[in-house]
Tab-separated table of C-alpha atoms in Angstrom:
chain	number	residue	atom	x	y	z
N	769	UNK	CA	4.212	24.877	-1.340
N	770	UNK	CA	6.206	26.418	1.888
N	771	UNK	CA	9.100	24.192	2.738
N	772	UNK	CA	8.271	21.110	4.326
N	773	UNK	CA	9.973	20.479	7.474
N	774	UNK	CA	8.887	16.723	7.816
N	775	UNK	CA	10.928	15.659	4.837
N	776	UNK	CA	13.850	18.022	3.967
N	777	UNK	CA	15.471	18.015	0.699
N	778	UNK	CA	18.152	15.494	-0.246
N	779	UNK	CA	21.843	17.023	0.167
N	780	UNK	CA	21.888	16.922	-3.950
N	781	UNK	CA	22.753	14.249	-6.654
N	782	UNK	CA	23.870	14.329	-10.380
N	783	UNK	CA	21.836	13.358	-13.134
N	784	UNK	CA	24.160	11.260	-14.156
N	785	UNK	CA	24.209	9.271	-10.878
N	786	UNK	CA	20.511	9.241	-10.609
N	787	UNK	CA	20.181	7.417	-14.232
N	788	UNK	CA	22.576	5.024	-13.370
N	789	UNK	CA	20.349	4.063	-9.936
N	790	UNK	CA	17.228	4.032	-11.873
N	791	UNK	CA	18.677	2.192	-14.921
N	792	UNK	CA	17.693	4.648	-17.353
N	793	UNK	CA	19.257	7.092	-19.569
N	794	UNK	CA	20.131	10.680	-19.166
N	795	UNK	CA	19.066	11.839	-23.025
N	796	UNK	CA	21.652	14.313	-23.361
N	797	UNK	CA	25.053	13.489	-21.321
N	798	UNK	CA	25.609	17.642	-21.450
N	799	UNK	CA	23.168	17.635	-18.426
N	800	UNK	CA	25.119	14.732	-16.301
N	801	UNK	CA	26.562	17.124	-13.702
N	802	UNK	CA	23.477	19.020	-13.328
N	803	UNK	CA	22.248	18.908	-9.518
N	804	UNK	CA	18.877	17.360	-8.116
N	805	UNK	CA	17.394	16.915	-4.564
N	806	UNK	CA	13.253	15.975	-4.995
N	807	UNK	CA	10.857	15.251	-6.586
N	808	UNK	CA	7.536	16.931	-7.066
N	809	UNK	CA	4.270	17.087	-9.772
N	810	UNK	CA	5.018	18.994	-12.907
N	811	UNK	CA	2.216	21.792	-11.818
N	812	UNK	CA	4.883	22.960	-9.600
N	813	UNK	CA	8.392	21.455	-10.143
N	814	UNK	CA	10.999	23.733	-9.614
N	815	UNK	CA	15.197	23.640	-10.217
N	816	UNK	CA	16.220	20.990	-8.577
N	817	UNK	CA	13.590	18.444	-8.670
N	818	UNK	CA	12.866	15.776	-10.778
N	819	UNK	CA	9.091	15.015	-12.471
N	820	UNK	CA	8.010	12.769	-14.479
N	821	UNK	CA	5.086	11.728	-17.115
N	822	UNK	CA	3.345	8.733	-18.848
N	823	UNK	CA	0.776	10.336	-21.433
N	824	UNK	CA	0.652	13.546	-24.055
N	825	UNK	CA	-1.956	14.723	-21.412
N	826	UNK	CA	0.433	16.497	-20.046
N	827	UNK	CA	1.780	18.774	-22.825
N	828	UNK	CA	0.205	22.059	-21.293
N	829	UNK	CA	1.751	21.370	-17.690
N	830	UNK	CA	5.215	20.971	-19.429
N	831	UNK	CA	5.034	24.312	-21.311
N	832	UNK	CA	5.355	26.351	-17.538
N	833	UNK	CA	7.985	23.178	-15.739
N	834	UNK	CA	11.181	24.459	-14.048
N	835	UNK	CA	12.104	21.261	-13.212
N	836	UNK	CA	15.684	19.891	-13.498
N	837	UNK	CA	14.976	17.066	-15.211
N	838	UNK	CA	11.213	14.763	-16.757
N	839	UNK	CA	11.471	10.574	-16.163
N	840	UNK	CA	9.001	9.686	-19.315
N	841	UNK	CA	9.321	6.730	-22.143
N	842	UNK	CA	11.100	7.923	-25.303
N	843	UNK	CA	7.813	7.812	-26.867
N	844	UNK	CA	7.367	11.120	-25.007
N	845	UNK	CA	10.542	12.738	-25.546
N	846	UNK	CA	9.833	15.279	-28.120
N	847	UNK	CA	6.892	16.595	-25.542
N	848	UNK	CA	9.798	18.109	-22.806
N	849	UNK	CA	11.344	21.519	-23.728
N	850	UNK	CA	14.285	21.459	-24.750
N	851	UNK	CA	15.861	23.296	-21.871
N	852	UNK	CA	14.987	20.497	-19.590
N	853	UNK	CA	16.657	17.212	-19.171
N	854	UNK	CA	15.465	14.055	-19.974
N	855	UNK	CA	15.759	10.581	-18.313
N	856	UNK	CA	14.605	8.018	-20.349
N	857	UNK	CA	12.697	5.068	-18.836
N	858	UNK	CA	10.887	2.145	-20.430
N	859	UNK	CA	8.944	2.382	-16.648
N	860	UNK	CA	8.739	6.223	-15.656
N	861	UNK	CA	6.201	5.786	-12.811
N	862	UNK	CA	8.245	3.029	-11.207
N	863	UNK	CA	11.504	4.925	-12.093
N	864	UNK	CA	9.582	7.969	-10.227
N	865	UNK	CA	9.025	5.765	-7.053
N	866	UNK	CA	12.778	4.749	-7.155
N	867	UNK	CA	13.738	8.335	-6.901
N	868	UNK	CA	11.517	9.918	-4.539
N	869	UNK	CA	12.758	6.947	-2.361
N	870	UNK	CA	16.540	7.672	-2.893
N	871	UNK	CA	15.746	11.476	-1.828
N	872	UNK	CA	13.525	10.865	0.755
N	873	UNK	CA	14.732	7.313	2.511
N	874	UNK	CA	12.858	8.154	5.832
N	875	UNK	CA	9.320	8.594	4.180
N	876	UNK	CA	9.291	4.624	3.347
N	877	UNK	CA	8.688	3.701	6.624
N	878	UNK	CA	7.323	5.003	10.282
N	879	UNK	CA	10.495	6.657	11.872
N	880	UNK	CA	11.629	6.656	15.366
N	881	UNK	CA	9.991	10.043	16.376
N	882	UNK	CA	11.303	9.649	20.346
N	883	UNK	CA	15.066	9.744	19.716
N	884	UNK	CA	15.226	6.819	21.164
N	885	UNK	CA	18.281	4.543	19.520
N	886	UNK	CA	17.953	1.361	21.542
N	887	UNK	CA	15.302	0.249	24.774
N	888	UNK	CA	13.677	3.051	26.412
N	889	UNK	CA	13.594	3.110	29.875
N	890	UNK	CA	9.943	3.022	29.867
N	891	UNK	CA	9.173	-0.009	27.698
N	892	UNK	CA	8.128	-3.118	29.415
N	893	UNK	CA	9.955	-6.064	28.214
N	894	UNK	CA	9.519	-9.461	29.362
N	895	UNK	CA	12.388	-11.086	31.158
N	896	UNK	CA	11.816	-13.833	28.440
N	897	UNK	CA	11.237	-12.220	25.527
N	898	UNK	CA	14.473	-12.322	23.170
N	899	UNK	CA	15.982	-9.387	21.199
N	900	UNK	CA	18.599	-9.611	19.033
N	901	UNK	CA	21.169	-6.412	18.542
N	902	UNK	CA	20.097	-3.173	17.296
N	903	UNK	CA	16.128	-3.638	17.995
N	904	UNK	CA	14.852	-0.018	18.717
N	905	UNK	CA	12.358	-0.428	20.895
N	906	UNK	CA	10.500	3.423	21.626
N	907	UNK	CA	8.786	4.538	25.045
N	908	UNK	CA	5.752	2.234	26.652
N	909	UNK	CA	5.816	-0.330	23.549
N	910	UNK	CA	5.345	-3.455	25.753
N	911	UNK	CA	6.570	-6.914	24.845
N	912	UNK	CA	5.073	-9.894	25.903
N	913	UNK	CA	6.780	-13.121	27.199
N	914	UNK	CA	8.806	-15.436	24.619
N	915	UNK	CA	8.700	-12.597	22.246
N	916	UNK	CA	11.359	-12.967	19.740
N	917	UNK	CA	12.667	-9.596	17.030
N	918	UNK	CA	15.294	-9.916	14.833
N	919	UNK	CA	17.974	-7.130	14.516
N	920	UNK	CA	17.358	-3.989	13.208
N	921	UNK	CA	13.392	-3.766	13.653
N	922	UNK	CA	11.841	-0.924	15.409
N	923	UNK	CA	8.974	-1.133	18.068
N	924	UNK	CA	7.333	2.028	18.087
N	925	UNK	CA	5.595	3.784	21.214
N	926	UNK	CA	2.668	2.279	22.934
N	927	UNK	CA	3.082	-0.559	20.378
N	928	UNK	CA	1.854	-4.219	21.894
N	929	UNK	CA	3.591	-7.162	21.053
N	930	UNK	CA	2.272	-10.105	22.554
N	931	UNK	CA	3.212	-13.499	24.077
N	932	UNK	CA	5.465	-15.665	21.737
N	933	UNK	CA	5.000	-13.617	18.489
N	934	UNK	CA	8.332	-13.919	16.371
N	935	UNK	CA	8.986	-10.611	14.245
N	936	UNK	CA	11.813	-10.906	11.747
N	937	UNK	CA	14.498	-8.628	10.895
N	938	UNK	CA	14.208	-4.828	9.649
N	939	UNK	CA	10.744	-4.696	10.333
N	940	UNK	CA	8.950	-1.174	11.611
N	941	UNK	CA	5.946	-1.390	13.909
N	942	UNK	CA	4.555	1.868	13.854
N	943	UNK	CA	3.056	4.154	17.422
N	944	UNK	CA	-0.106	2.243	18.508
N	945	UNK	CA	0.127	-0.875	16.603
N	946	UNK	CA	-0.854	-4.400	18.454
N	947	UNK	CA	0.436	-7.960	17.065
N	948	UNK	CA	-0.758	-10.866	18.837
N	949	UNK	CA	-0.169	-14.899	17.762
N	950	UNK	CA	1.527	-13.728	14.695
N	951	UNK	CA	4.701	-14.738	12.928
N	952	UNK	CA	5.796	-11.927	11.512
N	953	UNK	CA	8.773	-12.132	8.127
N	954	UNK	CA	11.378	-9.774	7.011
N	955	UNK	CA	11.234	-6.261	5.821
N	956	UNK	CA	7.712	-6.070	7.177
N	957	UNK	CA	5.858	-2.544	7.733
N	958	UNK	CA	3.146	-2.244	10.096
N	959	UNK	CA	1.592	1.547	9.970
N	960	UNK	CA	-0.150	3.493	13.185
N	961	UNK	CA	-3.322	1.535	15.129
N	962	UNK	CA	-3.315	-1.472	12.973
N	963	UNK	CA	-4.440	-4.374	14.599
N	964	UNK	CA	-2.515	-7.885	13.727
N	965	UNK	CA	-3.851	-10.951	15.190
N	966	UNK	CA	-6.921	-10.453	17.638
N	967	UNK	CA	-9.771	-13.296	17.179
N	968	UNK	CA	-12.062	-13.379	14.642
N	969	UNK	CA	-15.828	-12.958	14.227
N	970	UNK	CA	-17.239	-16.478	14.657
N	971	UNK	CA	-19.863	-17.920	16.517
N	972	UNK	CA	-22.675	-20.681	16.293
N	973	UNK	CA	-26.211	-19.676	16.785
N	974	UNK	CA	-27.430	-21.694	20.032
N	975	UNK	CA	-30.818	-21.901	22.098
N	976	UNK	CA	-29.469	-19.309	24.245
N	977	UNK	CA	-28.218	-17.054	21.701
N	978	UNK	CA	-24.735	-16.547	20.133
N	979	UNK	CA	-22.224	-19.071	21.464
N	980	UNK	CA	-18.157	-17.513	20.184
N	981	UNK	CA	-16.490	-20.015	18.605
N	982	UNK	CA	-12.704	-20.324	20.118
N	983	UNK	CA	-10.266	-18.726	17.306
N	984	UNK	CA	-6.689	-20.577	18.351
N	985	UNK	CA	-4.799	-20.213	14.643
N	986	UNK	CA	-2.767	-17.451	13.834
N	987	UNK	CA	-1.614	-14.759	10.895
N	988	UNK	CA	1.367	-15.267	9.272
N	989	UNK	CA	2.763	-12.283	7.388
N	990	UNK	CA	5.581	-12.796	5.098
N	991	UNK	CA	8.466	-10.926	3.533
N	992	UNK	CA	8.367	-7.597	2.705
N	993	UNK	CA	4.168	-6.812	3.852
N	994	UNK	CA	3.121	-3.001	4.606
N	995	UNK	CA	-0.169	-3.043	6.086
N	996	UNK	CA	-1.903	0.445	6.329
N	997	UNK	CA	-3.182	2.167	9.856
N	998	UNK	CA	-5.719	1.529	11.517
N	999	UNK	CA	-6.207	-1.726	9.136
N	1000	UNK	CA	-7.040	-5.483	11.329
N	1001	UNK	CA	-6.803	-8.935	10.032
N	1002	UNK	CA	-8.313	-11.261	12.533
N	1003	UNK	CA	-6.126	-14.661	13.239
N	1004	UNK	CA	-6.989	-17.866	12.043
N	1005	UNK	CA	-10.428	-19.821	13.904
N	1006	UNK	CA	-7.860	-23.495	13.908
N	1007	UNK	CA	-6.047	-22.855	10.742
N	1008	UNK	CA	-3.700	-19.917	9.724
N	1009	UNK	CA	-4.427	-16.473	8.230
N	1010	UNK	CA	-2.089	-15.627	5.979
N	1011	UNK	CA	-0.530	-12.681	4.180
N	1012	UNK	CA	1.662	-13.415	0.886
N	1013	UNK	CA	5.697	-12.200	0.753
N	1014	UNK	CA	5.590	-8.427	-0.866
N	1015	UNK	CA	1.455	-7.703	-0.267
N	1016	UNK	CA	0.777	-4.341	0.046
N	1017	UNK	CA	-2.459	-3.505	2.359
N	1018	UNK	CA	-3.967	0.207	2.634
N	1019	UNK	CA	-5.645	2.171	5.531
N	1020	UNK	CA	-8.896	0.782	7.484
N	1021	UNK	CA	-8.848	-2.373	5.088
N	1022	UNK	CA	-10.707	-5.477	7.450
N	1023	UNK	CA	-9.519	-9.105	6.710
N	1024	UNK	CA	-11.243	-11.515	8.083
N	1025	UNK	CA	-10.025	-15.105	9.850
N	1026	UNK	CA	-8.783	-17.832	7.652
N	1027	UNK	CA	-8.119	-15.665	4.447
N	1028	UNK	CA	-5.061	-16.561	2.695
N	1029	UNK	CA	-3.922	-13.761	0.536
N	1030	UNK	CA	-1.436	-14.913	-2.390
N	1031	UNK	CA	2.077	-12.771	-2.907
N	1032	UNK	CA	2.398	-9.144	-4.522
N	1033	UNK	CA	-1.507	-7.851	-3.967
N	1034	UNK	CA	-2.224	-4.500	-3.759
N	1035	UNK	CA	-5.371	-4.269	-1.531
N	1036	UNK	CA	-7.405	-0.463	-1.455
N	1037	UNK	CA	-8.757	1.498	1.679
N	1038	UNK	CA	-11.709	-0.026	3.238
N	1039	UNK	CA	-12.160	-3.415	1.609
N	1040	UNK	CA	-13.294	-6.184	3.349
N	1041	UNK	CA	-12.438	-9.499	3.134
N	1042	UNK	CA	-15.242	-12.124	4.817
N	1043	UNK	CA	-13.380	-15.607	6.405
N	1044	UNK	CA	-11.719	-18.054	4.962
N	1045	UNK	CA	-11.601	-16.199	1.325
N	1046	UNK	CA	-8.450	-16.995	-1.069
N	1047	UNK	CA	-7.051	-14.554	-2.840
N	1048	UNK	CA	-4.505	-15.769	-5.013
N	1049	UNK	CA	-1.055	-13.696	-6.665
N	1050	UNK	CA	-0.894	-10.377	-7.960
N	1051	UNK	CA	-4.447	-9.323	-7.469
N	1052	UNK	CA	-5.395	-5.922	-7.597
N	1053	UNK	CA	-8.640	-4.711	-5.311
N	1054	UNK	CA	-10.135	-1.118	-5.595
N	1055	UNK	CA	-11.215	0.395	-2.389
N	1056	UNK	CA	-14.710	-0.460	-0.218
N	1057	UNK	CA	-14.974	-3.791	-2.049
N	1058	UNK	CA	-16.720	-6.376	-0.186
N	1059	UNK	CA	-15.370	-10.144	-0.717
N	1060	UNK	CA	-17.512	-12.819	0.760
N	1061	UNK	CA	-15.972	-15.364	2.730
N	1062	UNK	CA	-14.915	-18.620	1.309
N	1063	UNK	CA	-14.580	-17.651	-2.481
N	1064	UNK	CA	-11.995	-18.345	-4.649
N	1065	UNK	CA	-10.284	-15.278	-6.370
N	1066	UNK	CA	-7.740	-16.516	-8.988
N	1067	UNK	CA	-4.261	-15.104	-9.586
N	1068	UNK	CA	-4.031	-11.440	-11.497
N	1069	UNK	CA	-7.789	-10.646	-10.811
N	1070	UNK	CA	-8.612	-6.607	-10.803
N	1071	UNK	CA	-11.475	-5.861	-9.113
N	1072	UNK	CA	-13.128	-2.218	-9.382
N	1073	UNK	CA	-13.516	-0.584	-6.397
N	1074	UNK	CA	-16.872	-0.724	-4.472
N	1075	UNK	CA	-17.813	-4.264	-6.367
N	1076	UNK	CA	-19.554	-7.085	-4.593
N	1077	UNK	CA	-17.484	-10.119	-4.585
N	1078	UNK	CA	-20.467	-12.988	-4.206
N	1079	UNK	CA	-18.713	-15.912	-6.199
N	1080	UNK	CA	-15.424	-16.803	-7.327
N	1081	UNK	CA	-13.414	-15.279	-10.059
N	1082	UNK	CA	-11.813	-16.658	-13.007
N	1083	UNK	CA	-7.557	-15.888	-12.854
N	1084	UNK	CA	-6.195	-13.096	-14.924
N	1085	UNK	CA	-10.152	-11.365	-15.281
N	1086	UNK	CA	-11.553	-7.618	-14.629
N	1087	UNK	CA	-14.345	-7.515	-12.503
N	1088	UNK	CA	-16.771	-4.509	-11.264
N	1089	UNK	CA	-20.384	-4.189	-10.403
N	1090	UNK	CA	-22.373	-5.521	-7.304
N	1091	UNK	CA	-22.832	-8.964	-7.671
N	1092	UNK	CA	-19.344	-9.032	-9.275
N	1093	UNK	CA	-18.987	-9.975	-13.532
N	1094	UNK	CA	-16.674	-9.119	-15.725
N	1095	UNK	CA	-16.512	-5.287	-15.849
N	1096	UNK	CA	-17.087	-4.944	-20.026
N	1097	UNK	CA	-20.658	-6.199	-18.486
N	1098	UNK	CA	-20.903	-4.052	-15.568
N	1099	UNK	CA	-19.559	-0.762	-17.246
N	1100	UNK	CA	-22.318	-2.032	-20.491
N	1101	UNK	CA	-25.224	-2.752	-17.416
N	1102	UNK	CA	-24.187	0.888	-15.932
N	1103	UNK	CA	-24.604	2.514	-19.641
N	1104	UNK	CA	-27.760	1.111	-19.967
N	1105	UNK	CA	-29.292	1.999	-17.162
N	1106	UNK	CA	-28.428	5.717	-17.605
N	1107	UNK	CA	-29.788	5.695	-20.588
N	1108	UNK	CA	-33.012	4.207	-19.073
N	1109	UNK	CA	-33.180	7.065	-16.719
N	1110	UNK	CA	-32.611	9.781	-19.057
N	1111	UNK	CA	-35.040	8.584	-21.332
N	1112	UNK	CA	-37.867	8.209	-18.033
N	1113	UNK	CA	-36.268	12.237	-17.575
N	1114	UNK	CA	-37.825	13.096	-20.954
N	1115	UNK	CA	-41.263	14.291	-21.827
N	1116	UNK	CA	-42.756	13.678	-24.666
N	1117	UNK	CA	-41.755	15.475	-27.903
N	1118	UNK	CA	-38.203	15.649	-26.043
N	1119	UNK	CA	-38.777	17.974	-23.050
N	1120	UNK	CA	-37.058	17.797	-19.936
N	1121	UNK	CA	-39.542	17.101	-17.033
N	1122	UNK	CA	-39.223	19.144	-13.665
């Protein structure tokens, strides 16, 4: 890989001082002065960055590693040459994502791209909107009246924030984004084009046709959310849609007016979330699922990615398949029917047919 000019190596760090951040331990204390500055896969780590592993799958892939030094469990020890240092961690991929975030602090957010380092001259910002010190606010963001963002949060360019939405503090609102009748908390992270807060899909069938039903709740999004680009959760039809404190939300993911999303989901590309659904703490949904609105999805649910969500869902369960069950079913219904259609595949006497 050519050197990447987005994200330029860290200025270097001992091993020593990188164990101690991760709370881990450097195997061999010979290695402590010995100098890193990335990370990067094993297939191609080189001196100077760190890699790490969580299986014996990757025994080959070690044999050729010029890294500096392998994060793994000290189950996995004996598997890293001995030439290489080792950082033992009861948590390597999570030790991993510590790292990569101490060498590259600018990835973990949008940056400010215009050099801007307070208001630009060409944001419009409402006479009554309040900002407190050290809001970054980037060129032709717009801010709407009684606006209120707390210090240290960044407004990116041709962002919208509308009328009397409250943003916290050390939030980033990425180029292109729109928030409207939303409270957002702290720490919040709002990626490119996402769409926070516009009304939702409702409407009562009438002699004439459709007739919209008025949407006048809003989305509340606490603590420490990252929703993905181009992602849009709808605000609430009277009551509140609401994002739980440290809920992490991929790209293009659609959630729907009324849900109330529990704390610490992880939520996959392209799922969809109908109205008023509950999702409760810790859940887990693989992309292009489809939850229909007004279930009940109970805390520590994992649900396989492209499932139907019809009903609700039993707390601490695995689900998969279209209607959703319990995925030892699905995975034993999608056995079965391959075996159905090999055997139709067959001729008799054990011939494949054309």
């Amino acid at each position: 890989m050519e050197q990447n000019v987005f994200f330029l190596p860290h200025e270097g760090l001992k091993l020593a001082e990188l164990a101690e951040f991760l709370g881990a331990e450097l195997a061999n204390s010979d290695y402590a002065d010995v100098i890193v500055r990335s990370v990067a896969p094993i297939s191609r780590a080189r001196a100077g960055d760190v890699c790490y592993i969580l299986s014996r799958r990757n025994r080959d892939e070690l044999a050729t590693c010029e890294a500096s030094a392998v994060i793994c469990d000290k189950a996995l020890a004996d598997l890293v040459p001995p030439n290489i240092p080792v950082i033992l961690s009861s948590n390597p991929h999570a030790a991993f994502a510590m790292a990569g975030g101490l060498f590259y602090p600018a990835a973990l957010r949008p940056v400010v791209f215009s050099g801007e380092s307070e208001i630009a001259p060409s944001a419009v910002i409402d006479p009554s909107a309040r900002l407190e010190k050290g809001v970054i606010v980037e060129p032709l963001a717009v801010i709407g009246a009684h606006a209120e963002i707390g210090e240290g949060t960044r407004i990116g360019a041709h962002s919208v924030i509308g009328p009397n939405v409250k943003i916290g503090r050390d939030c980033s609102i990425a180029a292109g984004a729109s928030i409207l009748c939303a409270l957002l908390g702290n720490g919040v992270i709002i990626h490119n084009g996402a769409r926070i807060g516009q009304d939702g899909f409702g409407y009562a069938p009438g002699p004439r046709g459709m007739i919209k039903i008025v949407q006048i709740g809003r989305v509340i999004i606490q603590d420490n959310v990252e929703i993905g680009a181009n992602t849009s959760i709808d605000r609430g039809t009277m009551d509140d849609t609401v994002i739980g404190e440290g809920t992490k939300i991929d790209n293009q993911v659609q959630i729907g007016h009324n849900v109330q999303i529990g704390r610490h989901c992880a939520i996959v590309a392209q799922v969809g979330i109908a109205g008023s659904a509950k999702i409760g703490n810790g859940v887990q949904i693989g992309g292009q699922v489809g939850i229909k609105g007004h279930v009940t999805i109970g805390d520590g649910v994992q649900i396989a990615a492209q499932s139907g969500i019809m009903t609700d869902l039993a707390a601490g369960g695995q689900y998969g398949g279209t209607p959703g069950r319990p995925l030892n079913d699905y995975l034993r219904d999608v056995a079965q029917q391959m075996s159905k259609t090999k055997l139709r595949g067959k001729k008799p006497g054990g011939e494949q047919n054309d």
